[in-house]
Coordinates of C-alpha atoms in Angstrom, one line a residue:
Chain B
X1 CA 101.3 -73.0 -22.7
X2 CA 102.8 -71.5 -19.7
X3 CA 106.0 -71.0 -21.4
X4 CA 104.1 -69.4 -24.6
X5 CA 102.5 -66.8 -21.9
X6 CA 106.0 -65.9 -20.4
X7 CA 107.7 -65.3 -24.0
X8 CA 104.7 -63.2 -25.1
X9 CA 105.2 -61.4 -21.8
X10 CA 108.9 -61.0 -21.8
X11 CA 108.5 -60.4 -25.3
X12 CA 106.2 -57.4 -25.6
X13 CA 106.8 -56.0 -21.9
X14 CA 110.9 -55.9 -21.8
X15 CA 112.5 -57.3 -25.3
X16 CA 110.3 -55.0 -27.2
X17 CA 110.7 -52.2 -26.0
X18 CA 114.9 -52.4 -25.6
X19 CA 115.0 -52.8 -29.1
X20 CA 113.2 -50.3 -29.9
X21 CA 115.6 -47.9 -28.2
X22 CA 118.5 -49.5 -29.5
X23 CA 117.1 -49.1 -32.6
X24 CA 116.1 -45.3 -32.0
X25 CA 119.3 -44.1 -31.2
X26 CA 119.3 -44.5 -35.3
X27 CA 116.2 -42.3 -35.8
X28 CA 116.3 -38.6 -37.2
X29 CA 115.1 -36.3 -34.6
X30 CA 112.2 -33.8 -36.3
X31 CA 109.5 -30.9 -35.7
X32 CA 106.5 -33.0 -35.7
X33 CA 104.3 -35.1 -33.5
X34 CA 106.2 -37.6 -32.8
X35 CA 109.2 -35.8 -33.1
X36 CA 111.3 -38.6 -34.4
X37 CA 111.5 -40.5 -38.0
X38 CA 112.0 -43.8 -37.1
X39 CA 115.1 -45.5 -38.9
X40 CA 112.7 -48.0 -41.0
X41 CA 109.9 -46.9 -43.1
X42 CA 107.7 -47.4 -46.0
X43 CA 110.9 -47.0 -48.4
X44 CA 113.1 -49.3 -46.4
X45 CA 116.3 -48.3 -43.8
X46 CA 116.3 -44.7 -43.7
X47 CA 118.0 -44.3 -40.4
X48 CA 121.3 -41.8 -39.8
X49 CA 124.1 -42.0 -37.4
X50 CA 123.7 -38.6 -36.5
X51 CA 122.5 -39.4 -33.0
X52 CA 125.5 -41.5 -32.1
X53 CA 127.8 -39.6 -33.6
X54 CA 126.6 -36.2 -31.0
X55 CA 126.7 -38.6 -27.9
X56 CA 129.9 -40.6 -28.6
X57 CA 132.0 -37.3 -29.8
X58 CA 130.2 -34.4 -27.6
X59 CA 132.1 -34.0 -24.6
X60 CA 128.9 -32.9 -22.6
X61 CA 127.4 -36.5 -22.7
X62 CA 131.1 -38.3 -22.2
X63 CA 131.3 -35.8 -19.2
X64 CA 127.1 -36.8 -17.8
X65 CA 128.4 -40.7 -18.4
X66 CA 131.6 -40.7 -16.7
X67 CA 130.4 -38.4 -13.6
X68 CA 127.2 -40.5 -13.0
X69 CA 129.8 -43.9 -12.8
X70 CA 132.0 -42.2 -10.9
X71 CA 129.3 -40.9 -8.5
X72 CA 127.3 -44.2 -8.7
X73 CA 130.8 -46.2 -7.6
X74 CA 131.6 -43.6 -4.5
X75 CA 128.0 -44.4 -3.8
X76 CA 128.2 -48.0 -4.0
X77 CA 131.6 -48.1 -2.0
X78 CA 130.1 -46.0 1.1
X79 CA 127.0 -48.4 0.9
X80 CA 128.7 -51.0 1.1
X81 CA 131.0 -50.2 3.9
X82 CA 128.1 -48.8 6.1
X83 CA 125.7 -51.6 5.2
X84 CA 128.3 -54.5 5.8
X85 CA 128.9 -53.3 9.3
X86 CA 125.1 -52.9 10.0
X87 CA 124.5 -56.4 8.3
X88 CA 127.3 -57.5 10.8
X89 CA 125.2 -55.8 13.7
X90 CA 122.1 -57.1 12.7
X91 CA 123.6 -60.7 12.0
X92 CA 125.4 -60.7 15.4
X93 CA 121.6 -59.9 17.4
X94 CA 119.7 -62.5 19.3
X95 CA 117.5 -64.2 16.5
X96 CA 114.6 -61.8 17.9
X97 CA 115.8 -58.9 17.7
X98 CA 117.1 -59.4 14.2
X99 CA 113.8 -58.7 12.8
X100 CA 113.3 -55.4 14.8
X101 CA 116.5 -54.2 13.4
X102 CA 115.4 -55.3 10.2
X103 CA 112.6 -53.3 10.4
X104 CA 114.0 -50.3 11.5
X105 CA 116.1 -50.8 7.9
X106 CA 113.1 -51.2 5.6
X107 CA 110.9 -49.3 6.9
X108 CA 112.3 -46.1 5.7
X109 CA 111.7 -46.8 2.2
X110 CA 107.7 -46.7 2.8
X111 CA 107.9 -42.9 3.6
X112 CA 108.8 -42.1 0.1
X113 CA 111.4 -42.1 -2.2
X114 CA 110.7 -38.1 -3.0
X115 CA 110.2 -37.2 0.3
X116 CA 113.2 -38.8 1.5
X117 CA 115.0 -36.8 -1.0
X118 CA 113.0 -33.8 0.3
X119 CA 114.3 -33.9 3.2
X120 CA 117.4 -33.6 2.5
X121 CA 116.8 -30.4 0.8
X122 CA 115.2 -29.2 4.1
X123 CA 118.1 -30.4 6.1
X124 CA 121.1 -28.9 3.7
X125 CA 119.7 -25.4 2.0
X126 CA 121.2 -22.4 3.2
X127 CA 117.6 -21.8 5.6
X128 CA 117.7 -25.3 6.7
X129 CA 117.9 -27.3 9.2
X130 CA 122.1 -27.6 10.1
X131 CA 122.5 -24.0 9.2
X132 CA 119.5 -22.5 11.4
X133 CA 121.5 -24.9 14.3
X134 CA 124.9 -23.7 13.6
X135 CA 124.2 -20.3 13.4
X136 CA 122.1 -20.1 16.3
X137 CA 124.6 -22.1 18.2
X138 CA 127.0 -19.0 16.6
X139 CA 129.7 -21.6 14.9
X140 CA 129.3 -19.9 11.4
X141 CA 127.9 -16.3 10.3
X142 CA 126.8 -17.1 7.3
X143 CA 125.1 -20.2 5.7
X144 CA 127.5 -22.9 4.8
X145 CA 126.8 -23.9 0.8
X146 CA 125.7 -27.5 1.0
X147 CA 122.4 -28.1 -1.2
X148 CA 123.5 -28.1 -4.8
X149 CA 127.1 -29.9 -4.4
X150 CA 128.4 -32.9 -5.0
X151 CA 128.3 -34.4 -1.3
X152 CA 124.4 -33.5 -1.1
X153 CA 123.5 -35.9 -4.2
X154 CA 126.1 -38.4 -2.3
X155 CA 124.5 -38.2 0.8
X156 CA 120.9 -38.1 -0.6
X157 CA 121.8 -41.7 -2.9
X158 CA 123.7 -43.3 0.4
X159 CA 120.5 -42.6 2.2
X160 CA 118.0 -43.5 -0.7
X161 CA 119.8 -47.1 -1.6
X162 CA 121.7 -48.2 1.8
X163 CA 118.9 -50.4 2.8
X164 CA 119.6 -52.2 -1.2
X165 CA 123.0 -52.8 0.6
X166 CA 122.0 -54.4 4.0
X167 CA 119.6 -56.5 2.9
X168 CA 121.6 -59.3 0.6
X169 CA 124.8 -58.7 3.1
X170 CA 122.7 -59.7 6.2
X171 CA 121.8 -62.6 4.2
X172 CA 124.5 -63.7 3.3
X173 CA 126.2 -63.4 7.1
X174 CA 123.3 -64.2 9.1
X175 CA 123.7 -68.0 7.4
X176 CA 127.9 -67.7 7.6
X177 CA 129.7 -70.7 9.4
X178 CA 130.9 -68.9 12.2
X179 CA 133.4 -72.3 13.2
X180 CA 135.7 -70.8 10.8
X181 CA 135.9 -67.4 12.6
X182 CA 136.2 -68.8 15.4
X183 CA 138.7 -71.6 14.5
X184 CA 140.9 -68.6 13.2
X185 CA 140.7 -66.6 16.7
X186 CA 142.0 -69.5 18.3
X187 CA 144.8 -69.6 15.8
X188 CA 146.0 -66.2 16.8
X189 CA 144.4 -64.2 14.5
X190 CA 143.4 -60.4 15.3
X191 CA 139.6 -58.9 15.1
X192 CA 140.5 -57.5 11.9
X193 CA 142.8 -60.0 10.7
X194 CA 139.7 -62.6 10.7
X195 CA 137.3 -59.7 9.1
X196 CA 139.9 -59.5 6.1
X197 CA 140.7 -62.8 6.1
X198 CA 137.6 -64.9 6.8
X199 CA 134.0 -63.0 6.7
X200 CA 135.3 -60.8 3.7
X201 CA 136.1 -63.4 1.2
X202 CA 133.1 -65.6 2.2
X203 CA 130.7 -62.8 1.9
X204 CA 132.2 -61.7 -1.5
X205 CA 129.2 -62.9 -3.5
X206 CA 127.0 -61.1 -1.2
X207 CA 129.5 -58.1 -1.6
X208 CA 129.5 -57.8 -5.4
X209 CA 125.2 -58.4 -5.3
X210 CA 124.7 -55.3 -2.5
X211 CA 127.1 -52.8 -5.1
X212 CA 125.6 -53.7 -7.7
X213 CA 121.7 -52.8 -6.2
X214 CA 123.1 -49.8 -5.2
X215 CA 125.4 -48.6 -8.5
X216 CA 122.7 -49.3 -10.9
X217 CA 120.2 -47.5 -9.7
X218 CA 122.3 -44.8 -8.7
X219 CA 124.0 -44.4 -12.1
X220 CA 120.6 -44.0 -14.0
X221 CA 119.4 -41.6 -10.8
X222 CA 117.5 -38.8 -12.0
X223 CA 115.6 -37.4 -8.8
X224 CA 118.5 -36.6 -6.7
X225 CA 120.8 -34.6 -9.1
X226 CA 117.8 -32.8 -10.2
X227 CA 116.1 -31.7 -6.0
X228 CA 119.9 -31.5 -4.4
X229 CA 122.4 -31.7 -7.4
X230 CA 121.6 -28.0 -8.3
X231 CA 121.9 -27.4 -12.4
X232 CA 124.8 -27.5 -13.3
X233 CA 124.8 -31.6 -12.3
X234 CA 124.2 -32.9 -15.4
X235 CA 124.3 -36.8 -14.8
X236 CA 123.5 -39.2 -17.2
X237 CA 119.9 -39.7 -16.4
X238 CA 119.3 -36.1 -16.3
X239 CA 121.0 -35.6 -19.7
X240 CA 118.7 -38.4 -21.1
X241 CA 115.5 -36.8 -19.5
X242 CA 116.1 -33.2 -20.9
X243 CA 117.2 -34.3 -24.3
X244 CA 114.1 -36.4 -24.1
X245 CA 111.6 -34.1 -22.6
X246 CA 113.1 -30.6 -23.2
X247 CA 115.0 -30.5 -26.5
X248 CA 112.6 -33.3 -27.7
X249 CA 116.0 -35.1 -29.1
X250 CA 114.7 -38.7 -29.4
X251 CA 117.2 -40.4 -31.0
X252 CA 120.1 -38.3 -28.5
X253 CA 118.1 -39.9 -25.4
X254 CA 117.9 -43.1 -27.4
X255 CA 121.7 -43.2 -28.2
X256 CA 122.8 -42.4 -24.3
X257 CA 120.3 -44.7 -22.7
X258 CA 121.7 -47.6 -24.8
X259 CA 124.7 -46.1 -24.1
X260 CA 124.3 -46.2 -20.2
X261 CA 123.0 -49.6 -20.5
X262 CA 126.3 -50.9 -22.4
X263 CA 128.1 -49.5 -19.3
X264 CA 126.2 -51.0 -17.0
X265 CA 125.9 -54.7 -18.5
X266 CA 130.0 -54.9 -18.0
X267 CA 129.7 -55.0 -14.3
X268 CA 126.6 -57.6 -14.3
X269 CA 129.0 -59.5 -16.7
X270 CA 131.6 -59.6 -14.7
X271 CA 129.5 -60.3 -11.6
X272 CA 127.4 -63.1 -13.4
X273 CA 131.3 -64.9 -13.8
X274 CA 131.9 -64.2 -10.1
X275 CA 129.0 -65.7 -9.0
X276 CA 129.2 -68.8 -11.3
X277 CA 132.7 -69.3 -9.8
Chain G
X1 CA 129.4 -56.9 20.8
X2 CA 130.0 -54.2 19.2
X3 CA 127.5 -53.0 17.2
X4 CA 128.4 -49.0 16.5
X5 CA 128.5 -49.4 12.8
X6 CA 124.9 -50.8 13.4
X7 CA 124.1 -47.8 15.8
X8 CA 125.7 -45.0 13.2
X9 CA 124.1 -46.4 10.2
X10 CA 120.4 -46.4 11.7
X11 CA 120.9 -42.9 13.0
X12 CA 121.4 -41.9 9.7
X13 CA 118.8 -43.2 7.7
X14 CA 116.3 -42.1 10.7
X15 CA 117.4 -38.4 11.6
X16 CA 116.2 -36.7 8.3
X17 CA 112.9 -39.2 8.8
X18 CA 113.0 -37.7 12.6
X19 CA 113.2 -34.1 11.6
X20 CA 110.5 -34.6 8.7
X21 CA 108.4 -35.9 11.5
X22 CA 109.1 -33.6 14.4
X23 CA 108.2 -30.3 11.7
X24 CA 105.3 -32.0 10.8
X25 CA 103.9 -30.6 13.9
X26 CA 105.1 -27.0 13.5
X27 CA 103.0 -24.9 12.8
X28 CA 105.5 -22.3 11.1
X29 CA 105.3 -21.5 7.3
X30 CA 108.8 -22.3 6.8
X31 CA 109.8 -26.1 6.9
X32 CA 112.3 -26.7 9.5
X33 CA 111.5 -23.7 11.2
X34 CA 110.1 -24.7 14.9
X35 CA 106.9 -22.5 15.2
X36 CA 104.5 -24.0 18.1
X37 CA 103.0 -27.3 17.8
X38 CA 100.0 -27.9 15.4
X39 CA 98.0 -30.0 12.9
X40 CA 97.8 -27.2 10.2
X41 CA 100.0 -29.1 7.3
X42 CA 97.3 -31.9 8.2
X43 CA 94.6 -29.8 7.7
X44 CA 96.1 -28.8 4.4
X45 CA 96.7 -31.8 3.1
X46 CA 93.3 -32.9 3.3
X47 CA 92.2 -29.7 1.7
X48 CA 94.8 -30.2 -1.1
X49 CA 92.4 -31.9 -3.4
X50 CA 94.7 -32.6 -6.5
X51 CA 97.2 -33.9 -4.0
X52 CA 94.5 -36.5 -3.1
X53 CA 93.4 -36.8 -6.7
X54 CA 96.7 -37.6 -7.4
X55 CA 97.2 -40.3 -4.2
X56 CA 93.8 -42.1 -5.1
X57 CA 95.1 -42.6 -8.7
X58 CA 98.2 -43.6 -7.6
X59 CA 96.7 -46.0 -4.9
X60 CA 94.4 -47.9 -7.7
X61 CA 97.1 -48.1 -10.5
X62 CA 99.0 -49.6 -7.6
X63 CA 96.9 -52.0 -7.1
X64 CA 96.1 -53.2 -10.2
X65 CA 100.0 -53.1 -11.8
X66 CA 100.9 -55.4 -8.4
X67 CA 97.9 -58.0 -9.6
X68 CA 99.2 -58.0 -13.3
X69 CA 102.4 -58.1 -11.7
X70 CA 101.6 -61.2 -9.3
X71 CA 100.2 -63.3 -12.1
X72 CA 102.6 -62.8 -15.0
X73 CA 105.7 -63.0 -12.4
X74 CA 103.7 -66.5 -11.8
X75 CA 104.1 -67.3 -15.0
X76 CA 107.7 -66.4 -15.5
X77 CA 108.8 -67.4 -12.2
X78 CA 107.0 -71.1 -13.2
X79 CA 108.5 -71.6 -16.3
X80 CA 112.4 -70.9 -14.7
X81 CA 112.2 -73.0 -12.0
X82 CA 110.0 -76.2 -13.9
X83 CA 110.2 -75.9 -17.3
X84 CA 114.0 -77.4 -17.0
X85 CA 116.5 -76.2 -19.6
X86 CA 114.2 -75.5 -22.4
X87 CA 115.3 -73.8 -25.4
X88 CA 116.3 -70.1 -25.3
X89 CA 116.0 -70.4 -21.8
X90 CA 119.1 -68.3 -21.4
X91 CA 117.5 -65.3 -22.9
X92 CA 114.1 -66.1 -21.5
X93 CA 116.1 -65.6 -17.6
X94 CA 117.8 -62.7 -18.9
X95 CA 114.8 -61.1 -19.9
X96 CA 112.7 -62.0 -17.0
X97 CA 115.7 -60.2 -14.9
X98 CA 116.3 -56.9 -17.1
X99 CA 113.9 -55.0 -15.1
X100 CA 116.0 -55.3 -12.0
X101 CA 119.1 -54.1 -13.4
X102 CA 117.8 -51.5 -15.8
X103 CA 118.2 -48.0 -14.9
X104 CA 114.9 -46.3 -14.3
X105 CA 115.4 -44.0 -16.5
X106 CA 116.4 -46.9 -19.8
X107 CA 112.9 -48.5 -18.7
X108 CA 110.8 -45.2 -19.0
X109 CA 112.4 -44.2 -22.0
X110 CA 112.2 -47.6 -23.4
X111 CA 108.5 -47.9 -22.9
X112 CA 107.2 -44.7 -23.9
X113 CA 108.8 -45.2 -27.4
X114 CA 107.1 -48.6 -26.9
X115 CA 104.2 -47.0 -27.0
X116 CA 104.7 -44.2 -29.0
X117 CA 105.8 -47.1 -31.9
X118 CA 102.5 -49.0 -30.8
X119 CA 100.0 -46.0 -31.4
X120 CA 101.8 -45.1 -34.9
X121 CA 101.2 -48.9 -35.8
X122 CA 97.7 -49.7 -34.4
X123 CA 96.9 -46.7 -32.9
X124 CA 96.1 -48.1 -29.7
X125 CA 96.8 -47.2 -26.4
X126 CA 94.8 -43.8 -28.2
X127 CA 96.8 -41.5 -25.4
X128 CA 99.0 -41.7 -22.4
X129 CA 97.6 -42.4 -19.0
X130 CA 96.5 -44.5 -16.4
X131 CA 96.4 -47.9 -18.4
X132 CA 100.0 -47.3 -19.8
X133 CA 101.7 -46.1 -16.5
X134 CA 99.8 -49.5 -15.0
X135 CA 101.2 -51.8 -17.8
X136 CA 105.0 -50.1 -17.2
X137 CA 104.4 -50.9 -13.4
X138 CA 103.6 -54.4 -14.1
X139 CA 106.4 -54.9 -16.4
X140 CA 108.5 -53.3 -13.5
X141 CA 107.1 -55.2 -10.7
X142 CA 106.7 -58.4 -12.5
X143 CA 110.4 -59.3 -12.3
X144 CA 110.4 -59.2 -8.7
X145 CA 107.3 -61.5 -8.6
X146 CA 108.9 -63.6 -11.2
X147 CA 112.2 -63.8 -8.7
X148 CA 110.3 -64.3 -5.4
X149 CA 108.1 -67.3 -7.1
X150 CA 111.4 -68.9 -8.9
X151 CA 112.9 -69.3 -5.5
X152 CA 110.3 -70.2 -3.6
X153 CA 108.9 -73.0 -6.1
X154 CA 112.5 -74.2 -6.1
X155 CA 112.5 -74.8 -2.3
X156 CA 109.4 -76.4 -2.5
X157 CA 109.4 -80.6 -1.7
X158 CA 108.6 -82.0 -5.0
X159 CA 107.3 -84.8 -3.0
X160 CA 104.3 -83.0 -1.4
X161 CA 102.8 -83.1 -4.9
X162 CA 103.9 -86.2 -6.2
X163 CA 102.3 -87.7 -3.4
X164 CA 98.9 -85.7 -4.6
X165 CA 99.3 -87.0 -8.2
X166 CA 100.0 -90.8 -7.0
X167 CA 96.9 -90.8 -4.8
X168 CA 94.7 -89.0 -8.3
X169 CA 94.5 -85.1 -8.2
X170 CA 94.5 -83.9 -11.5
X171 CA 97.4 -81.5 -12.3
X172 CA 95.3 -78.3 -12.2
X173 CA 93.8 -79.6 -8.6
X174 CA 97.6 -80.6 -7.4
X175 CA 98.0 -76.9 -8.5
X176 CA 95.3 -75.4 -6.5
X177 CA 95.4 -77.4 -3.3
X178 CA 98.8 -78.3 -3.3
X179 CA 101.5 -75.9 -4.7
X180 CA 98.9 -72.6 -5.2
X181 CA 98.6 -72.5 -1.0
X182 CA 102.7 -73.4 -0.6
X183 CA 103.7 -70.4 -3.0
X184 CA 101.2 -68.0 -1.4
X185 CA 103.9 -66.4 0.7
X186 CA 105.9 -65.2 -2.1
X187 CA 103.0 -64.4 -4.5
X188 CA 102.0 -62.2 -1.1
X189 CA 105.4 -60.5 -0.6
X190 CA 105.8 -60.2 -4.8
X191 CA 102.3 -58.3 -5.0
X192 CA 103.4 -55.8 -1.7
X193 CA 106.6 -55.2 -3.4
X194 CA 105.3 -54.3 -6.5
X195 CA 102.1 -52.1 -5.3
X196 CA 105.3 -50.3 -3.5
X197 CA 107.3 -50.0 -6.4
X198 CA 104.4 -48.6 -8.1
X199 CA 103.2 -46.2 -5.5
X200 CA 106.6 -44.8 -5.4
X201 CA 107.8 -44.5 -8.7
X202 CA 108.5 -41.5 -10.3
X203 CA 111.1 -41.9 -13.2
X204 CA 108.6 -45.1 -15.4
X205 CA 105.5 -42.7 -14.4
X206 CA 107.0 -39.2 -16.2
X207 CA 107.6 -40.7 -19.4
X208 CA 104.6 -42.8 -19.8
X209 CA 101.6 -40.7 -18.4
X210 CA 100.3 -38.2 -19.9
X211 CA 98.8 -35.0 -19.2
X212 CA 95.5 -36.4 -17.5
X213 CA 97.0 -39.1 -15.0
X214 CA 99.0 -37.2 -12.7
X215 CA 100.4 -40.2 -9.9
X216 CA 101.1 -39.2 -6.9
X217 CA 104.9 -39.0 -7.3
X218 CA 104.5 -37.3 -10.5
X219 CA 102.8 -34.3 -9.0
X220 CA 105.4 -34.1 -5.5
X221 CA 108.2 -34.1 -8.0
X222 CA 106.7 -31.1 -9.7
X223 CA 105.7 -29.6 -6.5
X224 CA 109.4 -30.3 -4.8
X225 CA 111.4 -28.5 -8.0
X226 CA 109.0 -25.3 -7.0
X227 CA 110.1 -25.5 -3.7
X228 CA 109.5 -27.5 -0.2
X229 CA 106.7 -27.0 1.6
X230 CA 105.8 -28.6 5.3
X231 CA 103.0 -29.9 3.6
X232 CA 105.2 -32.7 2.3
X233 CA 106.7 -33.2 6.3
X234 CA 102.8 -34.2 6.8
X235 CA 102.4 -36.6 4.1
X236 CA 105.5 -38.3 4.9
X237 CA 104.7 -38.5 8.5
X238 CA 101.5 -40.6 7.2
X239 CA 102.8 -42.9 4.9
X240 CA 105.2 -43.7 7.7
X241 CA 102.6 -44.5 10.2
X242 CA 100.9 -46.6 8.0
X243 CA 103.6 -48.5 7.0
X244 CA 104.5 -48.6 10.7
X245 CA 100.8 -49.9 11.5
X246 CA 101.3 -52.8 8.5
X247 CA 104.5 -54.2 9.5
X248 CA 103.4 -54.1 13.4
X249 CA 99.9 -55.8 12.4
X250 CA 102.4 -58.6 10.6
X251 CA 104.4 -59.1 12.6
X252 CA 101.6 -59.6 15.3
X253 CA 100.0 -61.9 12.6
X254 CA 103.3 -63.6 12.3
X255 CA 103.8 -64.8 16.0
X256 CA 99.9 -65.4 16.3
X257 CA 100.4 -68.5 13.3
X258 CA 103.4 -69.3 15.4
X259 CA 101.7 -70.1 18.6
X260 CA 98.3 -71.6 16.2
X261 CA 100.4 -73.8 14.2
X262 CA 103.2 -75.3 16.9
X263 CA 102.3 -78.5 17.7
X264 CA 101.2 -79.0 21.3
X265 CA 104.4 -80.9 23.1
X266 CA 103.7 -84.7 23.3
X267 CA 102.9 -85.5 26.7

């Protein structure tokens, strides 16, 4: 009975409605309410390839695609760098202590994912916060251009999705056999010879998990390119948004969701293998 | 020990959060401009009454997504760690996983055409609102339930309630006096991480609500791409403080149970 309850869950909460955008980026996008003709009717398959055909040969979408990845991986790489040396900190405190640093972690998630992002925008317009400093300090005349770049929507994802990073690493070293560190110290073995050697390796499970909390999200992120990305960052998830809410293109925001979500299962893939390893 | 990385990586995530607090104070009309010390973006956001519209809608779909969240992640998180390698159990994990790896923007999409198909077939859920961003927000937080509950059941000692079945419970009271109380942490943690997912998601809520159930996400989003005002310095500097308050008041709780449940030292 129990098992009945979780299929019908599963079934209409998160299998239904994946295939029904899988099977919308077949639709014909129309002028009515909904604005889609769904690729089955009464009179059997009447769906088109139209939808597909604009995504996969458009260089707009293989341009919103390949930037979000690319942003999403420099993302997940500086996440992962900064959070594996504050999981090491954290992991390396008196067993008390490790939940106040802890704390300090999580506990910026519970002012708000928008008004995290918000402040950013405050911090990195051309009246903000650094400028007003520098230019009161008299370093720079006029404001320096950092709200609408690149390195904004970078900074605003490291901040939104580091604590995604620290949390599994801290895991994973706080419960590390620190014998074998220590065995490979007394062998001779440099600080940084035993991180790259030792801690790295061991943690690489932990490793792969913390990129892929942050990359995902990131690489579907629709918030930050849209409050520090400026417009002309068209990302993925922004793409999908506007086709879905602006040019009303179902079966385009179908076809590049599914899309995204191809992309996006090759990395699980691979880290499903590594972690069965 | 050396613990800049530590140091640097905490200063980051907290000086925006320090600014945002520091200028809720200031009484100037431009954020991030220091003008005297006041409680006037306070004031304004308790006058702001579709702001607080908004928050109390937010609050209650919260709370009742994380409930349907809590039970069905029960269910799922049950049948993966008990029901042994059952047919289609692959996909059944798989599926009970997809909301944690699915872009928030796939699952919002995914679910308003859900529901879009749903109203052309059976015309029910009649429009978009409250009970569809609620059902989208259990689906999302049920996962994480469903993964807290898995583990947890799976660390359990199966011994605990064999030893209630041997000496006559009935499975149902083994359930309830036994395993129910054992679990309670993780359905506890499960139902606070999804009432936060919920109270702070943005992406699920824009595609599925419609035009009457503004969250309170929905409505800062469309107040941020106007522009900033301190107003949201204010609101941030609350939901801090009572997330502050929580974790203090658990933590507090936490070493209380300590001292309460360590056995006295035998004399």
């Amino acid at each position: 009975m129990m098992r009945a309850a979780g299929w019908l869950a599963l079934g209409v909460l998160v299998a239904a409605p994946l295939l029904i955008v899988l099977a919308m980026g077949f639709g014909t996008a129309t002028s009515g309410v909904p604005p889609v003709i769904p690729p089955w009717g009464a009179g059997g398959w009447q769906g088109s390839l139209e939808a597909w055909g604009l995504v996969l040969s458009d260089s707009f979408y293989r341009d919103a695609l390949w930037q979000s990845l690319r942003l999403a991986f420099i993302t997940g790489a500086l996440c992962l760098v900064l959070g594996f040396g504050m999981a090491l900190g954290i992991a390396a405190a008196p067993p008390a202590r490790q939940f106040i640093w802890l704390a300090l972690v999580l506990l910026p998630f519970w002012t708000g994912f928008l008004l995290r992002v918000s402040a950013w925008v405050g911090l990195l317009r051309d009246s903000g916060w650094v400028n007003t400093m520098l230019m009161q300090a008299g370093l720079i005349e006029t404001p320096l251009r950092m709200l609408h770049t690149e390195g904004a929507m970078i900074l605003g994802m490291v901040h939104a999705y580091l604590p995604f990073a620290v949390l599994p690493l801290y895991a994973s070293l706080a419960r590390r056999d620190l014998t074998l560190e220590e065995a490979a110290a007394d062998l001779g073995a440099g600080r940084w010879r035993v991180l790259f050697t030792i801690t790295l390796p061991l943690a690489a499970p932990a490793l792969a998990a913390a990129f892929l909390l942050v990359f995902i999200p990131a690489a579907g992120e629709v918030v930050i390119p849209e409050l520090l990305g400026g417009p002309e960052a068209l990302l993925v998830g922004r793409a999908i948004w506007q086709e879905f809410f602006q040019t009303l293109d179902w079966p385009a925001a179908a076809a590049l969701a599914t899309a995204l979500l191809a992309l996006l299962l090759l990395p699980v893939a691979a880290f499903q293998r590594l972690a069965a390893r | 020990m050396r613990r800049w990385a530590l140091y640097a990586g905490l200063f980051f995530l907290w000086a925006p959060i320090a600014l945002m607090v520091a200028y809720a104070f200031s009484d100037g009309r431009t954020p991030y401009i220091w003008g005297g010390f006041s409680f006037r973006w306070f004031h304004a956001l308790a006058a702001n009454e579709r702001l607080l519209e908004a928050a109390w809608l937010s609050l209650r779909i919260a709370a009742a997504a994380a409930t349907l969240a809590t039970l069905l992640g029960l269910v799922l998180g049950w049948v993966l760690a008990r029901h042994g390698p059952f047919r289609g159990r692959p996909l059944f994990g798989a599926l009970a996983g997809a909301p944690l790896v699915l872009p928030e923007v796939v699952m919002g999409l995914s679910f308003l055409l859900l529901i879009v198909g749903l109203q052309g077939l059976t015309g029910w859920p009649a429009q978009r609102g409250a009970m569809t961003v609620w059902l989208a927000h259990s689906a999302l937080g049920m996962a994480f339930v469903a993964v807290l509950v898995q583990a947890r059941l799976a660390a359990l000692d199966p011994r605990l309630e064999e030893a209630a079945a041997d000496l006559g419970a009935s499975p149902f009271i083994v359930f309830r006096t036994i395993t129910l109380p054992l679990i309670m942490p993780s359905l506890l943690a499960g139902w606070g991480l999804a009432f936060t997912l919920s109270l702070d998601d943005v992406v699920l809520a824009s595609f599925v609500s419609g035009p009457g159930a503004t969250t309170l996400p929905v409505y800062l989003f469309s107040a941020l791409r106007l522009g900033l005002t301190p107003e949201a310095n204010a609101l941030a500097t609350l939901l801090l403080g009572a997330a502050a308050t929580l974790l203090l008041v658990y933590a507090l709780a936490a070493r209380w149970r300590a001292r309460v449940e360590t056995p006295p030292s035998r004399e």
